[in-house]
Structure formats: structure tokens, C-alpha cells
GROMACS .gro file of C-alpha atoms in nm:
model
  455
    1MET     CA    1  -0.872   1.312   2.183
    2VAL     CA    2  -0.828   1.136   1.844
    3PRO     CA    3  -0.478   1.136   1.720
    4SER     CA    4  -0.424   1.336   1.401
    5LYS     CA    5  -0.359   1.161   1.088
    6ARG     CA    6  -0.001   1.321   1.096
    7ALA     CA    7   0.048   1.195   1.468
    8VAL     CA    8  -0.063   0.831   1.344
    9ARG     CA    9   0.160   0.824   1.062
   10VAL     CA   10   0.450   0.964   1.284
   11GLY     CA   11   0.364   0.671   1.558
   12ASP     CA   12   0.383   0.409   1.297
   13VAL     CA   13   0.702   0.513   1.143
   14ILE     CA   14   0.854   0.536   1.485
   15LEU     CA   15   0.735   0.170   1.567
   16ARG     CA   16   0.836   0.041   1.251
   17GLU     CA   17   1.170   0.176   1.290
   18ILE     CA   18   1.213   0.036   1.656
   19ALA     CA   19   1.077  -0.289   1.540
   20THR     CA   20   1.343  -0.326   1.263
   21ILE     CA   21   1.599  -0.196   1.481
   22LEU     CA   22   1.531  -0.471   1.742
   23LEU     CA   23   1.499  -0.734   1.498
   24GLU     CA   24   1.781  -0.660   1.262
   25LYS     CA   25   2.017  -0.463   1.449
   26THR     CA   26   2.043  -0.550   1.780
   27LYS     CA   27   2.067  -0.913   1.725
   28ASP     CA   28   1.989  -0.955   2.115
   29PRO     CA   29   1.816  -1.298   2.204
   30ARG     CA   30   1.667  -1.124   2.486
   31VAL     CA   31   1.409  -0.965   2.263
   32LYS     CA   32   1.254  -1.283   2.125
   33GLY     CA   33   0.892  -1.289   2.190
   34VAL     CA   34   0.861  -0.932   2.254
   35THR     CA   35   0.597  -0.770   2.110
   36LEU     CA   36   0.565  -0.376   2.056
   37THR     CA   37   0.187  -0.307   2.142
   38GLY     CA   38   0.158   0.090   2.125
   39ILE     CA   39   0.311   0.437   2.161
   40GLU     CA   40   0.193   0.748   2.315
   41LEU     CA   41   0.337   1.065   2.143
   42SER     CA   42   0.351   1.398   2.320
   43ASN     CA   43   0.103   1.677   2.132
   44ASP     CA   44   0.419   1.842   1.987
   45LEU     CA   45   0.536   1.503   1.854
   46LYS     CA   46   0.898   1.528   1.982
   47SER     CA   47   0.897   1.278   2.224
   48ALA     CA   48   0.713   0.937   2.258
   49ARG     CA   49   0.677   0.615   2.501
   50VAL     CA   50   0.682   0.303   2.344
   51PHE     CA   51   0.499   0.005   2.500
   52PHE     CA   52   0.573  -0.352   2.479
   53SER     CA   53   0.489  -0.688   2.618
   54THR     CA   54   0.626  -1.042   2.653
   55MET     CA   55   0.534  -1.391   2.772
   56GLY     CA   56   0.667  -1.501   3.095
   57GLU     CA   57   0.697  -1.403   3.465
   58ALA     CA   58   0.920  -1.145   3.620
   59ASP     CA   59   1.270  -1.260   3.519
   60ALA     CA   60   1.182  -1.282   3.161
   61ILE     CA   61   1.019  -0.935   3.166
   62ARG     CA   62   1.346  -0.815   3.310
   63ARG     CA   63   1.559  -0.964   3.058
   64ALA     CA   64   1.325  -0.852   2.773
   65GLN     CA   65   1.344  -0.495   2.924
   66SER     CA   66   1.741  -0.524   2.920
   67GLY     CA   67   1.704  -0.646   2.558
   68VAL     CA   68   1.484  -0.367   2.445
   69ASP     CA   69   1.714  -0.107   2.623
   70SER     CA   70   2.032  -0.252   2.451
   71GLY     CA   71   1.873  -0.084   2.150
   72LYS     CA   72   1.948   0.243   2.275
   73ARG     CA   73   2.322   0.252   2.169
   74ILE     CA   74   2.202   0.234   1.805
   75TYR     CA   75   1.958   0.531   1.866
   76LYS     CA   76   2.275   0.739   2.011
   77ALA     CA   77   2.466   0.637   1.722
   78GLY     CA   78   2.231   0.854   1.507
   79ASN     CA   79   2.144   0.559   1.263
   80CYS     CA   80   1.761   0.581   1.280
   81ARG     CA   81   1.663   0.897   1.119
   82THR     CA   82   1.383   0.778   0.896
   83ASP     CA   83   1.095   0.979   0.710
   84GLY     CA   84   1.206   1.286   0.851
   85ILE     CA   85   1.197   1.156   1.211
   86ALA     CA   86   1.494   1.132   1.428
   87ILE     CA   87   1.452   0.873   1.705
   88CYS     CA   88   1.652   0.947   2.018
   89PRO     CA   89   1.722   0.769   2.346
   90GLY     CA   90   1.398   0.755   2.561
   91ASP     CA   91   1.208   0.554   2.828
   92PHE     CA   92   1.063   0.227   2.700
   93LEU     CA   93   0.757   0.147   2.944
   94TYR     CA   94   0.622  -0.218   3.007
   95THR     CA   95   0.267  -0.286   3.023
   96ARG     CA   96   0.108  -0.622   3.078
   97SER     CA   97  -0.188  -0.565   2.848
   98HIS     CA   98  -0.209  -0.823   2.577
   99PRO     CA   99  -0.119  -0.718   2.215
  100SER     CA  100  -0.384  -0.661   1.976
  101ALA     CA  101  -0.407  -0.948   1.714
  102CYS     CA  102  -0.148  -0.855   1.461
  103GLY     CA  103   0.138  -1.082   1.376
  104SER     CA  104   0.461  -1.016   1.211
  105THR     CA  105   0.352  -0.965   0.870
  106GLY     CA  106   0.189  -0.627   0.904
  107ILE     CA  107   0.065  -0.343   1.084
  108ALA     CA  108  -0.289  -0.317   1.185
  109ILE     CA  109  -0.467  -0.001   1.335
  110ARG     CA  110  -0.809  -0.023   1.449
  111ARG     CA  111  -1.062   0.211   1.592
  112ASN     CA  112  -1.199   0.104   1.902
  113PRO     CA  113  -1.551   0.206   2.025
  114GLN     CA  114  -1.453   0.528   2.198
  115GLY     CA  115  -1.315   0.647   1.852
  116ARG     CA  116  -0.934   0.608   1.976
  117ARG     CA  117  -0.700   0.415   1.755
  118ARG     CA  118  -0.514   0.157   1.900
  119MET     CA  119  -0.179   0.081   1.721
  120THR     CA  120   0.023  -0.227   1.701
  121VAL     CA  121   0.312  -0.355   1.524
  122PRO     CA  122   0.472  -0.657   1.418
  123SER     CA  123   0.581  -0.917   1.674
  124ILE     CA  124   0.952  -0.988   1.724
  125GLY     CA  125   1.085  -1.312   1.706
  126PRO     CA  126   0.908  -1.651   1.671
  127ALA     CA  127   0.543  -1.521   1.729
  128ARG     CA  128   0.235  -1.564   1.541
  129ARG     CA  129   0.275  -1.467   1.173
  130ASP     CA  130  -0.068  -1.370   1.055
  131VAL     CA  131  -0.329  -1.116   1.080
  132ASP     CA  132  -0.603  -1.341   1.164
  133GLY     CA  133  -0.758  -1.115   1.445
  134ILE     CA  134  -0.822  -0.816   1.176
  135VAL     CA  135  -0.930  -1.083   0.931
  136ALA     CA  136  -1.196  -1.251   1.157
  137GLU     CA  137  -1.331  -0.875   1.236
  138ILE     CA  138  -1.374  -0.828   0.862
  139LEU     CA  139  -1.531  -1.170   0.823
  140ASP     CA  140  -1.781  -1.078   1.096
  141HIS     CA  141  -1.890  -0.784   0.872
  142LEU     CA  142  -1.899  -1.000   0.555
  143MET     CA  143  -2.086  -1.266   0.709
  144ASN     CA  144  -2.364  -1.075   0.922
  145ARG     CA  145  -2.438  -0.802   0.706
  146ASN     CA  146  -2.612  -0.797   0.377
  147ARG     CA  147  -2.547  -0.494   0.149
  148PHE     CA  148  -2.210  -0.397   0.043
  149LEU     CA  149  -2.024  -0.131  -0.153
  150LEU     CA  150  -1.698  -0.212  -0.286
  151MET     CA  151  -1.460   0.071  -0.434
  152THR     CA  152  -1.108   0.103  -0.515
  153HIS     CA  153  -0.865   0.424  -0.584
  154VAL     CA  154  -0.863   0.660  -0.875
  155ASP     CA  155  -0.664   0.542  -1.175
  156PRO     CA  156  -0.748   0.192  -1.104
  157ASP     CA  157  -0.517  -0.100  -1.168
  158ALA     CA  158  -0.541  -0.468  -1.186
  159ASP     CA  159  -0.472  -0.512  -0.837
  160GLY     CA  160  -0.765  -0.297  -0.706
  161ILE     CA  161  -1.030  -0.409  -0.986
  162GLY     CA  162  -0.944  -0.774  -0.963
  163SER     CA  163  -0.955  -0.784  -0.586
  164MET     CA  164  -1.286  -0.572  -0.600
  165LEU     CA  165  -1.438  -0.805  -0.838
  166ALA     CA  166  -1.309  -1.129  -0.673
  167LEU     CA  167  -1.464  -1.006  -0.341
  168GLY     CA  168  -1.793  -0.893  -0.497
  169ARG     CA  169  -1.838  -1.206  -0.682
  170SER     CA  170  -1.775  -1.395  -0.364
  171LEU     CA  171  -2.015  -1.206  -0.166
  172THR     CA  172  -2.282  -1.235  -0.454
  173ASP     CA  173  -2.255  -1.613  -0.444
  174ALA     CA  174  -2.304  -1.606  -0.067
  175GLY     CA  175  -2.644  -1.416  -0.125
  176LYS     CA  176  -2.548  -1.073  -0.040
  177THR     CA  177  -2.624  -0.766  -0.244
  178VAL     CA  178  -2.328  -0.591  -0.386
  179VAL     CA  179  -2.252  -0.275  -0.559
  180LEU     CA  180  -1.920  -0.239  -0.753
  181LEU     CA  181  -1.823   0.143  -0.787
  182THR     CA  182  -1.537   0.311  -0.954
  183PRO     CA  183  -1.445   0.683  -0.992
  184GLN     CA  184  -1.379   0.643  -1.365
  185THR     CA  185  -1.478   0.434  -1.654
  186LEU     CA  186  -1.246   0.134  -1.688
  187GLU     CA  187  -1.024   0.151  -1.993
  188GLY     CA  188  -0.797  -0.071  -2.173
  189PRO     CA  189  -0.728  -0.435  -2.044
  190LEU     CA  190  -0.874  -0.382  -1.701
  191ARG     CA  191  -1.225  -0.434  -1.913
  192ASN     CA  192  -1.105  -0.802  -1.980
  193LEU     CA  193  -1.139  -0.872  -1.624
  194GLU     CA  194  -1.421  -1.127  -1.560
  195GLY     CA  195  -1.732  -0.948  -1.421
  196SER     CA  196  -1.592  -0.591  -1.496
  197ASP     CA  197  -1.920  -0.518  -1.675
  198GLN     CA  198  -2.070  -0.522  -1.356
  199ILE     CA  199  -1.889  -0.205  -1.228
  200VAL     CA  200  -2.089   0.135  -1.199
  201LYS     CA  201  -1.950   0.476  -1.194
  202GLY     CA  202  -2.254   0.649  -0.999
  203LEU     CA  203  -2.483   0.560  -0.693
  204HIS     CA  204  -2.802   0.699  -0.598
  205PRO     CA  205  -2.764   0.937  -0.291
  206LYS     CA  206  -3.002   0.715  -0.088
  207ALA     CA  207  -2.866   0.376  -0.205
  208ILE     CA  208  -2.646   0.352   0.130
  209CYS     CA  209  -2.527   0.013   0.183
  210ASP     CA  210  -2.445  -0.188   0.526
  211VAL     CA  211  -2.060  -0.184   0.487
  212ALA     CA  212  -1.834   0.021   0.256
  213VAL     CA  213  -1.532  -0.144   0.171
  214ALA     CA  214  -1.209   0.027   0.003
  215LEU     CA  215  -0.971  -0.191  -0.167
  216ASP     CA  216  -0.612  -0.128  -0.250
  217CYS     CA  217  -0.645   0.242  -0.150
  218ALA     CA  218  -0.363   0.376   0.062
  219GLU     CA  219  -0.550   0.679   0.166
  220LYS     CA  220  -0.912   0.808   0.168
  221SER     CA  221  -0.851   1.085  -0.095
  222ARG     CA  222  -0.721   0.837  -0.343
  223LEU     CA  223  -1.105   0.749  -0.362
  224GLY     CA  224  -1.152   1.077  -0.522
  225ASP     CA  225  -1.503   1.193  -0.564
  226LEU     CA  226  -1.614   0.879  -0.384
  227ALA     CA  227  -1.446   0.972  -0.045
  228ASP     CA  228  -1.776   1.132   0.087
  229VAL     CA  229  -1.980   0.853  -0.033
  230PHE     CA  230  -1.761   0.604   0.185
  231ASP     CA  231  -1.788   0.816   0.483
  232GLN     CA  232  -2.157   0.823   0.463
  233HIS     CA  233  -2.185   0.437   0.567
  234ASN     CA  234  -2.185   0.344   0.927
  235HIS     CA  235  -1.951   0.077   0.879
  236THR     CA  236  -1.637   0.073   0.678
  237LEU     CA  237  -1.367  -0.139   0.563
  238ASN     CA  238  -1.013  -0.097   0.463
  239ILE     CA  239  -0.810  -0.365   0.280
  240ASP     CA  240  -0.475  -0.253   0.151
  241HIS     CA  241  -0.098  -0.337   0.147
  242HIS     CA  242   0.056  -0.001   0.122
  243GLU     CA  243   0.292   0.088   0.405
  244THR     CA  244   0.185   0.448   0.388
  245ASN     CA  245  -0.196   0.359   0.431
  246ASP     CA  246  -0.352   0.616   0.696
  247ALA     CA  247  -0.595   0.353   0.852
  248PHE     CA  248  -0.897   0.585   0.757
  249ALA     CA  249  -1.189   0.309   0.803
  250ASP     CA  250  -1.329   0.169   1.116
  251VAL     CA  251  -1.164  -0.162   1.058
  252ASN     CA  252  -0.832  -0.156   0.867
  253LEU     CA  253  -0.627  -0.465   0.712
  254ILE     CA  254  -0.300  -0.319   0.645
  255ASP     CA  255  -0.026  -0.553   0.552
  256PRO     CA  256   0.293  -0.397   0.381
  257ALA     CA  257   0.425  -0.770   0.358
  258ALA     CA  258   0.156  -0.903   0.134
  259SER     CA  259   0.245  -0.873  -0.232
  260SER     CA  260  -0.100  -0.715  -0.328
  261THR     CA  261  -0.435  -0.628  -0.209
  262GLY     CA  262  -0.552  -0.947  -0.381
  263GLU     CA  263  -0.330  -1.154  -0.196
  264LEU     CA  264  -0.528  -1.025   0.139
  265VAL     CA  265  -0.856  -1.096  -0.030
  266TYR     CA  266  -0.760  -1.435  -0.086
  267ARG     CA  267  -0.691  -1.485   0.265
  268ILE     CA  268  -1.026  -1.339   0.387
  269LEU     CA  269  -1.182  -1.582   0.116
  270LYS     CA  270  -1.009  -1.888   0.243
  271MET     CA  271  -1.034  -1.811   0.616
  272GLY     CA  272  -1.411  -1.742   0.547
  273ARG     CA  273  -1.468  -2.058   0.355
  274PHE     CA  274  -1.599  -1.883   0.040
  275CYS     CA  275  -1.605  -2.075  -0.286
  276VAL     CA  276  -1.330  -1.971  -0.484
  277HIS     CA  277  -1.417  -2.085  -0.839
  278SER     CA  278  -1.242  -1.991  -1.189
  279GLU     CA  279  -1.398  -1.627  -1.192
  280VAL     CA  280  -1.280  -1.560  -0.857
  281ALA     CA  281  -0.949  -1.717  -0.892
  282SER     CA  282  -0.887  -1.546  -1.242
  283ASN     CA  283  -0.946  -1.199  -1.077
  284LEU     CA  284  -0.692  -1.249  -0.783
  285PHE     CA  285  -0.443  -1.425  -1.011
  286ALA     CA  286  -0.453  -1.126  -1.224
  287ALA     CA  287  -0.436  -0.889  -0.906
  288ILE     CA  288  -0.128  -1.072  -0.771
  289GLN     CA  289   0.032  -1.134  -1.097
  290THR     CA  290   0.035  -0.768  -1.184
  291ASP     CA  291   0.139  -0.639  -0.860
  292THR     CA  292   0.437  -0.866  -0.876
  293GLY     CA  293   0.529  -0.801  -1.222
  294SER     CA  294   0.443  -1.146  -1.313
  295PHE     CA  295   0.636  -1.279  -0.989
  296LYS     CA  296   0.954  -1.128  -1.030
  297TYR     CA  297   0.944  -0.809  -0.823
  298THR     CA  298   1.080  -0.791  -0.471
  299ASN     CA  299   0.745  -0.829  -0.344
  300THR     CA  300   0.704  -1.155  -0.485
  301THR     CA  301   0.706  -1.415  -0.162
  302PRO     CA  302   0.661  -1.764  -0.101
  303ALA     CA  303   0.321  -1.696  -0.008
  304ALA     CA  304   0.253  -1.532  -0.326
  305MET     CA  305   0.381  -1.823  -0.523
  306ARG     CA  306   0.178  -2.054  -0.312
  307MET     CA  307  -0.155  -1.846  -0.372
  308GLY     CA  308  -0.057  -1.832  -0.725
  309ALA     CA  309  -0.050  -2.207  -0.772
  310GLU     CA  310  -0.354  -2.251  -0.569
  311LEU     CA  311  -0.562  -2.014  -0.763
  312ILE     CA  312  -0.406  -2.197  -1.081
  313GLU     CA  313  -0.582  -2.495  -0.938
  314ALA     CA  314  -0.896  -2.340  -0.880
  315GLY     CA  315  -0.933  -2.240  -1.275
  316ALA     CA  316  -0.706  -1.933  -1.303
  317ARG     CA  317  -0.516  -1.960  -1.665
  318PRO     CA  318  -0.193  -1.755  -1.640
  319TRP     CA  319  -0.117  -1.722  -2.021
  320ASP     CA  320  -0.484  -1.602  -2.088
  321ILE     CA  321  -0.461  -1.349  -1.798
  322SER     CA  322  -0.141  -1.220  -1.896
  323ARG     CA  323  -0.199  -1.166  -2.256
  324GLU     CA  324  -0.562  -1.004  -2.164
  325VAL     CA  325  -0.488  -0.801  -1.859
  326MET     CA  326  -0.126  -0.724  -1.869
  327ASP     CA  327  -0.061  -0.711  -2.243
  328GLY     CA  328  -0.398  -0.635  -2.426
  329TYR     CA  329  -0.317  -0.321  -2.544
  330GLY     CA  330  -0.376  -0.148  -2.892
  331VAL     CA  331  -0.129   0.017  -3.105
  332GLU     CA  332  -0.180   0.322  -2.955
  333ARG     CA  333   0.034   0.234  -2.666
  334LEU     CA  334   0.330   0.164  -2.893
  335LYS     CA  335   0.278   0.502  -3.046
  336LEU     CA  336   0.276   0.669  -2.731
  337LEU     CA  337   0.572   0.465  -2.596
  338GLU     CA  338   0.786   0.614  -2.881
  339LEU     CA  339   0.703   0.960  -2.788
  340ALA     CA  340   0.769   0.880  -2.416
  341LEU     CA  341   1.120   0.720  -2.487
  342SER     CA  342   1.217   1.048  -2.662
  343THR     CA  343   1.170   1.239  -2.329
  344LEU     CA  344   1.409   1.009  -2.145
  345GLU     CA  345   1.667   1.227  -1.922
  346PHE     CA  346   1.906   1.097  -1.659
  347HIS     CA  347   2.063   1.271  -1.370
  348PHE     CA  348   2.318   1.212  -1.082
  349HIS     CA  349   2.538   1.009  -1.287
  350ASP     CA  350   2.261   0.819  -1.433
  351ARG     CA  351   2.101   0.713  -1.072
  352LEU     CA  352   1.778   0.885  -1.151
  353GLY     CA  353   1.586   0.826  -1.492
  354MET     CA  354   1.289   1.027  -1.598
  355MET     CA  355   1.042   1.051  -1.869
  356THR     CA  356   0.751   1.291  -1.911
  357LEU     CA  357   0.400   1.226  -2.082
  358ARG     CA  358   0.238   1.551  -2.189
  359ARG     CA  359  -0.125   1.563  -2.272
  360ASP     CA  360  -0.068   1.642  -2.649
  361MET     CA  361   0.121   1.307  -2.663
  362PHE     CA  362  -0.206   1.094  -2.563
  363GLU     CA  363  -0.396   1.325  -2.815
  364GLN     CA  364  -0.168   1.282  -3.083
  365THR     CA  365  -0.146   0.894  -3.057
  366GLY     CA  366  -0.509   0.862  -2.925
  367ALA     CA  367  -0.389   0.667  -2.632
  368GLY     CA  368  -0.546   0.688  -2.277
  369PRO     CA  369  -0.397   0.700  -1.958
  370THR     CA  370  -0.383   0.301  -1.867
  371ASP     CA  371  -0.170   0.280  -2.207
  372SER     CA  372   0.100   0.426  -2.007
  373GLU     CA  373   0.095   0.170  -1.756
  374ARG     CA  374   0.454   0.031  -1.645
  375PHE     CA  375   0.611   0.292  -1.901
  376VAL     CA  376   0.825   0.385  -1.560
  377ASP     CA  377   0.988   0.062  -1.588
  378TYR     CA  378   1.174   0.177  -1.884
  379PRO     CA  379   1.419   0.415  -1.734
  380ARG     CA  380   1.444   0.153  -1.443
  381PHE     CA  381   1.587  -0.108  -1.694
  382VAL     CA  382   1.864   0.091  -1.743
  383HIS     CA  383   2.177  -0.033  -1.561
  384GLY     CA  384   2.310   0.177  -1.258
  385VAL     CA  385   1.935   0.375  -1.228
  386GLN     CA  386   1.824   0.342  -0.858
  387VAL     CA  387   1.516   0.561  -0.898
  388ALA     CA  388   1.272   0.566  -1.190
  389ALA     CA  389   1.022   0.846  -1.248
  390ALA     CA  390   0.722   0.873  -1.507
  391LEU     CA  391   0.571   1.210  -1.493
  392ARG     CA  392   0.217   1.203  -1.656
  393GLU     CA  393   0.017   1.543  -1.741
  394ILE     CA  394  -0.346   1.510  -1.592
  395ASP     CA  395  -0.406   1.867  -1.648
  396LYS     CA  396  -0.284   2.194  -1.709
  397ASP     CA  397   0.004   2.226  -1.442
  398HIS     CA  398  -0.115   1.915  -1.257
  399TYR     CA  399   0.100   1.591  -1.299
  400LYS     CA  400   0.113   1.262  -1.146
  401PHE     CA  401   0.468   1.092  -1.052
  402SER     CA  402   0.504   0.714  -1.094
  403LEU     CA  403   0.825   0.605  -0.886
  404ARG     CA  404   0.998   0.267  -0.913
  405SER     CA  405   1.328   0.191  -0.738
  406ASP     CA  406   1.604  -0.074  -0.698
  407HIS     CA  407   1.700  -0.195  -0.346
  408SER     CA  408   1.878   0.140  -0.237
  409VAL     CA  409   1.593   0.422  -0.205
  410ASN     CA  410   1.249   0.382  -0.060
  411VAL     CA  411   1.021   0.563  -0.303
  412ALA     CA  412   0.747   0.525  -0.060
  413ARG     CA  413   0.925   0.784   0.184
  414LEU     CA  414   1.023   0.980  -0.123
  415ALA     CA  415   0.676   1.014  -0.216
  416THR     CA  416   0.553   1.112   0.114
  417THR     CA  417   0.770   1.437   0.118
  418PHE     CA  418   0.509   1.530  -0.166
  419GLY     CA  419   0.200   1.422   0.005
  420GLY     CA  420   0.201   1.069  -0.171
  421GLY     CA  421   0.266   0.734  -0.053
  422GLY     CA  422   0.308   0.362  -0.166
  423HIS     CA  423   0.559   0.075  -0.126
  424LYS     CA  424   0.940   0.074  -0.081
  425ARG     CA  425   1.000  -0.007  -0.440
  426ALA     CA  426   0.680   0.150  -0.611
  427ALA     CA  427   0.510   0.463  -0.511
  428GLY     CA  428   0.347   0.774  -0.656
  429PHE     CA  429   0.209   1.134  -0.585
  430GLU     CA  430   0.055   1.423  -0.757
  431ARG     CA  431   0.189   1.769  -0.781
  432ARG     CA  432   0.028   2.100  -0.943
  433GLY     CA  433   0.233   2.399  -1.091
  434PRO     CA  434   0.458   2.461  -1.365
  435VAL     CA  435   0.635   2.165  -1.482
  436ASP     CA  436   0.998   2.309  -1.464
  437GLN     CA  437   0.953   2.389  -1.091
  438ILE     CA  438   0.787   2.077  -1.019
  439LYS     CA  439   1.071   1.877  -1.177
  440ASP     CA  440   1.337   2.098  -1.016
  441ASP     CA  441   1.175   2.043  -0.654
  442PHE     CA  442   1.174   1.673  -0.744
  443LEU     CA  443   1.510   1.652  -0.850
  444LYS     CA  444   1.658   1.847  -0.541
  445MET     CA  445   1.456   1.581  -0.312
  446VAL     CA  446   1.564   1.264  -0.499
  447GLY     CA  447   1.941   1.412  -0.475
  448ARG     CA  448   1.896   1.423  -0.074
  449PHE     CA  449   1.751   1.066  -0.102
  450LEU     CA  450   2.050   0.933  -0.321
  451ASN     CA  451   2.301   1.089  -0.112
  452GLY     CA  452   2.157   0.963   0.239
  453ASP     CA  453   2.103   1.347   0.352
  454PRO     CA  454   1.852   1.382   0.608
  455VAL     CA  455   1.493   1.485   0.485
   0.00000   0.00000   0.00000
């Protein structure tokens, strides 16, 4: 039986938590080289068997088993309640099956020919630190098929669009036919990305490609009206770096340790020996630069910095990209910011900062949704704020929440309680209902997170 999305998500959370415990909390040398290879959940999701593998003969296996079991004392201490799931002591079963090709930088979930998902988590200890197996599988599709449909999420950003444009141009240069599709017309600085004029909003019902690729999309519903188009394709790929990704495609490259989807696309292009010329480099640089906050957010890794340098060498011009893509707004944005700052409110002894953007503010200033990009950073700038939130009214009684955090609160987990997702430091969700009730529900949940209460 194919596991439900809830079962897949629960399994992923449990495996991530156990991997974190073994790596960071037990400090037991016996777990070096251990790889968690899968999980088997009960139908009621109340118990699970976790499988692992290790290299070596019987003695090494016994030592690894003892090391893994040593983590149970931490479970008993009640320290590992996460995302609404309490992990309790249980059996760890050893399997000699070789782990799927997934390194310590990310979680990979692939659908096998029988339609069942195989779940793997990062290797623990000095194991391979890449996702070459999944990348090779994606490259097999890119090299051996000819017609590709590339798409990204609703309310697209520079990471999604830049990644789509870079991959699309590389495939076109390789003689492939590519369709670039978005649910909405691009607005604001995104139109300054090279090749953005090639993006279309609609697709002929019979124009089915060989492969559909979703980029920077944490869940299929984020494709909006294009989700059905995605499902019509026989081969689907999902390339993303959100830790809450629900692995909705046939092949899923999901690496939460990556700074951006642009970083993953660059990794694919390099491994496939595609030509990364100035146009491709510029779009990838824009993707990485925006998602790392100009290389200053906590997701700015040595790998991201190295890639940035390589892309500059390939022709990307950081100042021009920053001015045109990150800062290329009109006066309407400043007028909207003035109104948004007037709504600032703080709660929980200034640990939560929040602003609200109503539709009438956009109408009054002539601004568009993209003009409010990064407004959520303003309450985050205030000293002592641990969670920042920006509420944007999409339609009557329909709001989008953008969340940011310092190091103390995982806003991806906060967002999942409302059906959303994202990253530990940046996430979001949508809610429908009267704004006062929505805000009240949100405040109650934030309070539980800030106080460390079980969720």
C-alpha cells in the first residue's frame, strides 16, 4: 500500500530527529559510519521500526547496534518531541540492504517502479556528503528525453524563476525543446532576469512534454492551477531545498542543507557537464543571492560561497544582479512600506513582531504583491524579536503569512501546524477566515513555540 502524505511526513520527521540525536546528542563513536536506511510505520502512526546499515563484519555491526541503542536514554528523557510527534523507546532493526544513494546533506525520497516510496536519511559520520545518486537519475532524464516542461510555485521568487531560467537555457543549448510555465505573469524585478520574456502562463491541453520539472516547490499544491498539468506527464522531477517538501514527483532531489534551489540546479549542470555561460550563471547567482539574503543568512554555506565565486567567474555580475533583481523596485514599494510599517505590532515581550498588508494598501499605492517582498525582515530587524510575521491579504478573508526567525524557533514547523511549510528560518502558509480570528489563532500557536510547549 502506498503510504499517505501524512505517513511520509511523519516518517521523515522521525528519521531526521533520530539522525540528529545520534549525531549531535549521543556523541557515541560507535555510530560513526551508521546510515539510517528506512522506516516502517504502523497504520495508526503510533509506532515505527527504524532500519540502519553499517560497514564491517559482525563485531562492527554489534558495536553499531549498541551505539544506536544508546540513544534510547535520550528518548526516555523526553527530549525529542518534535512537530507534534513524541519519539519513544522502541526496537531498532538492522538490515544489510545497501542504503539508497543519499549523502549527509539532504533527505531523498524516491518512488520505485512498484509505486512505493523508499525513504532514506543522511548518513551519520564520515560518509559521502552528496546526493549524486539522485542527481544522476535526474541527469538520465535530462540527457535521454527531448521535451521538457519547467515550472515553479505561485507567487514566484528569484530562486524559483532563476533556477527555471538557468535549467531551461541549458537544456535549450543542448538541443532540447523547453517550455517555461508559471501560474502568474511576472511582476517587478523578476522581469529583469535574463530570458524571463520566454516564460508563458498557459499551455495547450495537448502539449504534453516528455518530462515535467517542478523547481523550488515544497508541495504540489504550491503549483496552483498547474498541479493538474504536472500530473498529466508520465515522468516528473522535483528539485527543491525545503525541509517540508512532500516528495510529490517520480524522482525527488530534496536537500534542505542547500542554500537554494539554484544551488541544486548548478550542481546538476556541473555534474552533467552543461555549458554554464553568463546568462545561466547570472540567473543562478540571482537565485542563490536572493535566498541567502546576499550571502548573509544562516543558509550561507561554504558551498554557496564557492558556487557564487564560480558563477562570477562564468560571467555573473553581482552588483548589476543586486540592483536589478533585489532592488529594482519603483516608488510604489516605498509608499507601501510606509503604510505597512504603521501596522507593526509586538507581542510576547517583543519576541514576536508582526505587520499586516491589506488589499486597500496595494490599491492606494499602486503596488503589486512583489513590492512587499522582504517586508517581513523589518520586524525581524528589531532587537529581541525571535519570530517575525507579515500578513498579506490575498482576497476577502484570505491571507498569506510570511515568517522569519532567529536561531531559536523553527518556523517551518510552525508553518506546518497551519498547513504550510518552508525552512527553519523562513517559511509561510495561507489561511482563510476573519483576520482577527486568524491572528488570534496564530498568536496562540506562536506563544506555544516561544514557550517550548508541546504542539
